[in-house]
Amino acid sequence: LIFGVSKKGKEYSVTGVDNPEKIVQDFLTVLRGDKFNRKIQVEAKKYFIEGKSALAFHIPSVYPKDKPVYFNSLSNTFIRTGSGDQRATKEEIDALYRNSSFDKKDEEPTV
């Protein structure tokens, strides 16, 4: 996730963020708090570009055994589709739990 950069058409520009230290602290506090069902490891970096502060947060993908990850309730589970996210269906959530329990047996090669 990148804060303080905007895109218009194909052009990006640094818009900056006010009080970057507070934004980093607040963002990391939410991710490490009790809002998510799992603790989320995040790498935060602050950049100073064109006299403005921009923030970048790298959130690595979780291991299949740790899925699903959701916010507040299971109904807030999302699936990445292309470049967007969509709310997961009950069947997709069930598949995430199944894969986390059985180490993705459907992806193992057959002998």
Short mmCIF file of C-alpha atoms in Angstrom, two decimals:
data_model
loop_
_atom_site.label_atom_id
_atom_site.label_comp_id
_atom_site.label_asym_id
_atom_site.label_seq_id
_atom_site.Cartn_x
_atom_site.Cartn_y
_atom_site.Cartn_z
CA LEU A 1 0.00 0.00 0.00
CA ILE A 2 1.28 3.46 -0.83
CA PHE A 3 0.07 6.64 0.86
CA GLY A 4 0.84 10.10 -0.49
CA VAL A 5 1.00 9.28 -4.20
CA SER A 6 -1.85 9.83 -6.63
CA LYS A 7 -2.44 8.66 -10.18
CA LYS A 8 -4.14 10.67 -12.91
CA GLY A 9 -4.33 8.78 -16.18
CA LYS A 10 -0.94 7.16 -16.55
CA GLU A 11 0.90 9.80 -14.54
CA TYR A 12 1.81 9.50 -10.87
CA SER A 13 2.49 12.47 -8.62
CA VAL A 14 3.61 12.79 -5.04
CA THR A 15 0.87 14.51 -3.05
CA GLY A 16 2.40 13.75 0.34
CA VAL A 17 0.81 12.95 3.68
CA ASP A 18 0.49 15.14 6.74
CA ASN A 19 1.91 13.79 10.00
CA PRO A 20 3.44 10.60 8.53
CA GLU A 21 4.64 9.31 11.90
CA LYS A 22 1.08 9.31 13.25
CA ILE A 23 -0.25 7.60 10.13
CA VAL A 24 2.37 4.85 10.41
CA GLN A 25 1.67 4.37 14.11
CA ASP A 26 -2.11 4.29 13.64
CA PHE A 27 -1.94 1.94 10.66
CA LEU A 28 0.40 -0.51 12.37
CA THR A 29 -1.64 -0.39 15.57
CA VAL A 30 -4.79 -1.43 13.71
CA LEU A 31 -2.99 -4.28 11.95
CA ARG A 32 -1.41 -5.53 15.19
CA GLY A 33 -4.55 -5.04 17.26
CA ASP A 34 -7.63 -7.20 17.73
CA LYS A 35 -9.46 -6.12 14.56
CA PHE A 36 -8.05 -8.98 12.44
CA ASN A 37 -8.23 -12.66 13.29
CA ARG A 38 -4.46 -12.99 12.72
CA LYS A 39 -1.53 -10.74 13.50
CA ILE A 40 -0.41 -9.11 10.26
CA GLN A 41 3.30 -8.52 9.74
CA VAL A 42 3.97 -5.27 7.90
CA GLU A 43 7.11 -3.53 6.74
CA ALA A 44 6.68 0.26 6.76
CA LYS A 45 8.96 2.70 4.94
CA LYS A 46 8.87 6.48 4.80
CA TYR A 47 10.12 8.36 1.73
CA PHE A 48 10.81 12.05 1.31
CA ILE A 49 10.23 12.96 -2.36
CA GLU A 50 9.96 16.42 -3.86
CA GLY A 51 9.75 17.89 -0.36
CA LYS A 52 6.79 15.66 0.58
CA SER A 53 6.41 12.56 2.71
CA ALA A 54 5.13 9.34 1.16
CA LEU A 55 4.60 6.04 2.96
CA ALA A 56 4.87 2.48 1.70
CA PHE A 57 3.58 -0.56 3.55
CA HIS A 58 4.54 -4.03 2.37
CA ILE A 59 2.10 -6.68 3.54
CA PRO A 60 3.31 -10.13 2.48
CA SER A 61 0.90 -12.84 1.46
CA VAL A 62 0.08 -15.21 4.30
CA TYR A 63 0.78 -18.91 4.14
CA PRO A 64 -2.17 -21.08 3.07
CA LYS A 65 -2.32 -22.57 6.56
CA ASP A 66 -3.03 -19.07 7.96
CA LYS A 67 -5.99 -18.30 5.69
CA PRO A 68 -8.56 -16.87 5.77
CA VAL A 69 -7.60 -13.51 7.23
CA TYR A 70 -10.55 -11.27 7.94
CA PHE A 71 -11.47 -7.94 9.54
CA ASN A 72 -13.86 -8.09 12.54
CA SER A 73 -15.96 -11.00 11.22
CA LEU A 74 -15.72 -13.88 8.77
CA SER A 75 -18.07 -12.03 6.42
CA ASN A 76 -15.21 -9.53 5.91
CA THR A 77 -13.04 -12.03 4.03
CA PHE A 78 -11.96 -10.86 0.57
CA ILE A 79 -10.50 -12.67 -2.43
CA ARG A 80 -8.08 -10.99 -4.86
CA THR A 81 -9.38 -11.20 -8.43
CA GLY A 82 -7.11 -9.58 -10.98
CA SER A 83 -6.33 -6.11 -9.70
CA GLY A 84 -9.32 -5.89 -7.34
CA ASP A 85 -10.79 -7.54 -4.28
CA GLN A 86 -14.22 -9.11 -3.92
CA ARG A 87 -16.01 -10.36 -0.85
CA ALA A 88 -15.43 -14.12 -0.54
CA THR A 89 -18.37 -16.46 -0.88
CA LYS A 90 -19.12 -19.09 1.75
CA GLU A 91 -17.72 -21.73 -0.64
CA GLU A 92 -14.46 -19.79 -1.08
CA ILE A 93 -14.10 -19.37 2.69
CA ASP A 94 -14.74 -23.09 3.16
CA ALA A 95 -12.04 -23.82 0.54
CA LEU A 96 -9.57 -21.59 2.40
CA TYR A 97 -10.21 -23.51 5.62
CA ARG A 98 -9.98 -26.84 3.80
CA ASN A 99 -6.66 -25.88 2.21
CA SER A 100 -5.30 -24.64 5.53
CA SER A 101 -6.18 -27.95 7.17
CA PHE A 102 -4.91 -30.28 4.47
CA ASP A 103 -1.96 -28.40 2.95
CA LYS A 104 -3.66 -27.95 -0.44
CA LYS A 105 -4.00 -31.65 -1.28
CA ASP A 106 -5.60 -30.76 -4.59
CA GLU A 107 -2.32 -29.17 -5.76
CA GLU A 108 -0.12 -32.18 -4.99
CA PRO A 109 1.14 -34.16 -8.00
CA THR A 110 -0.46 -37.55 -8.50
CA VAL A 111 1.77 -40.58 -8.43
#
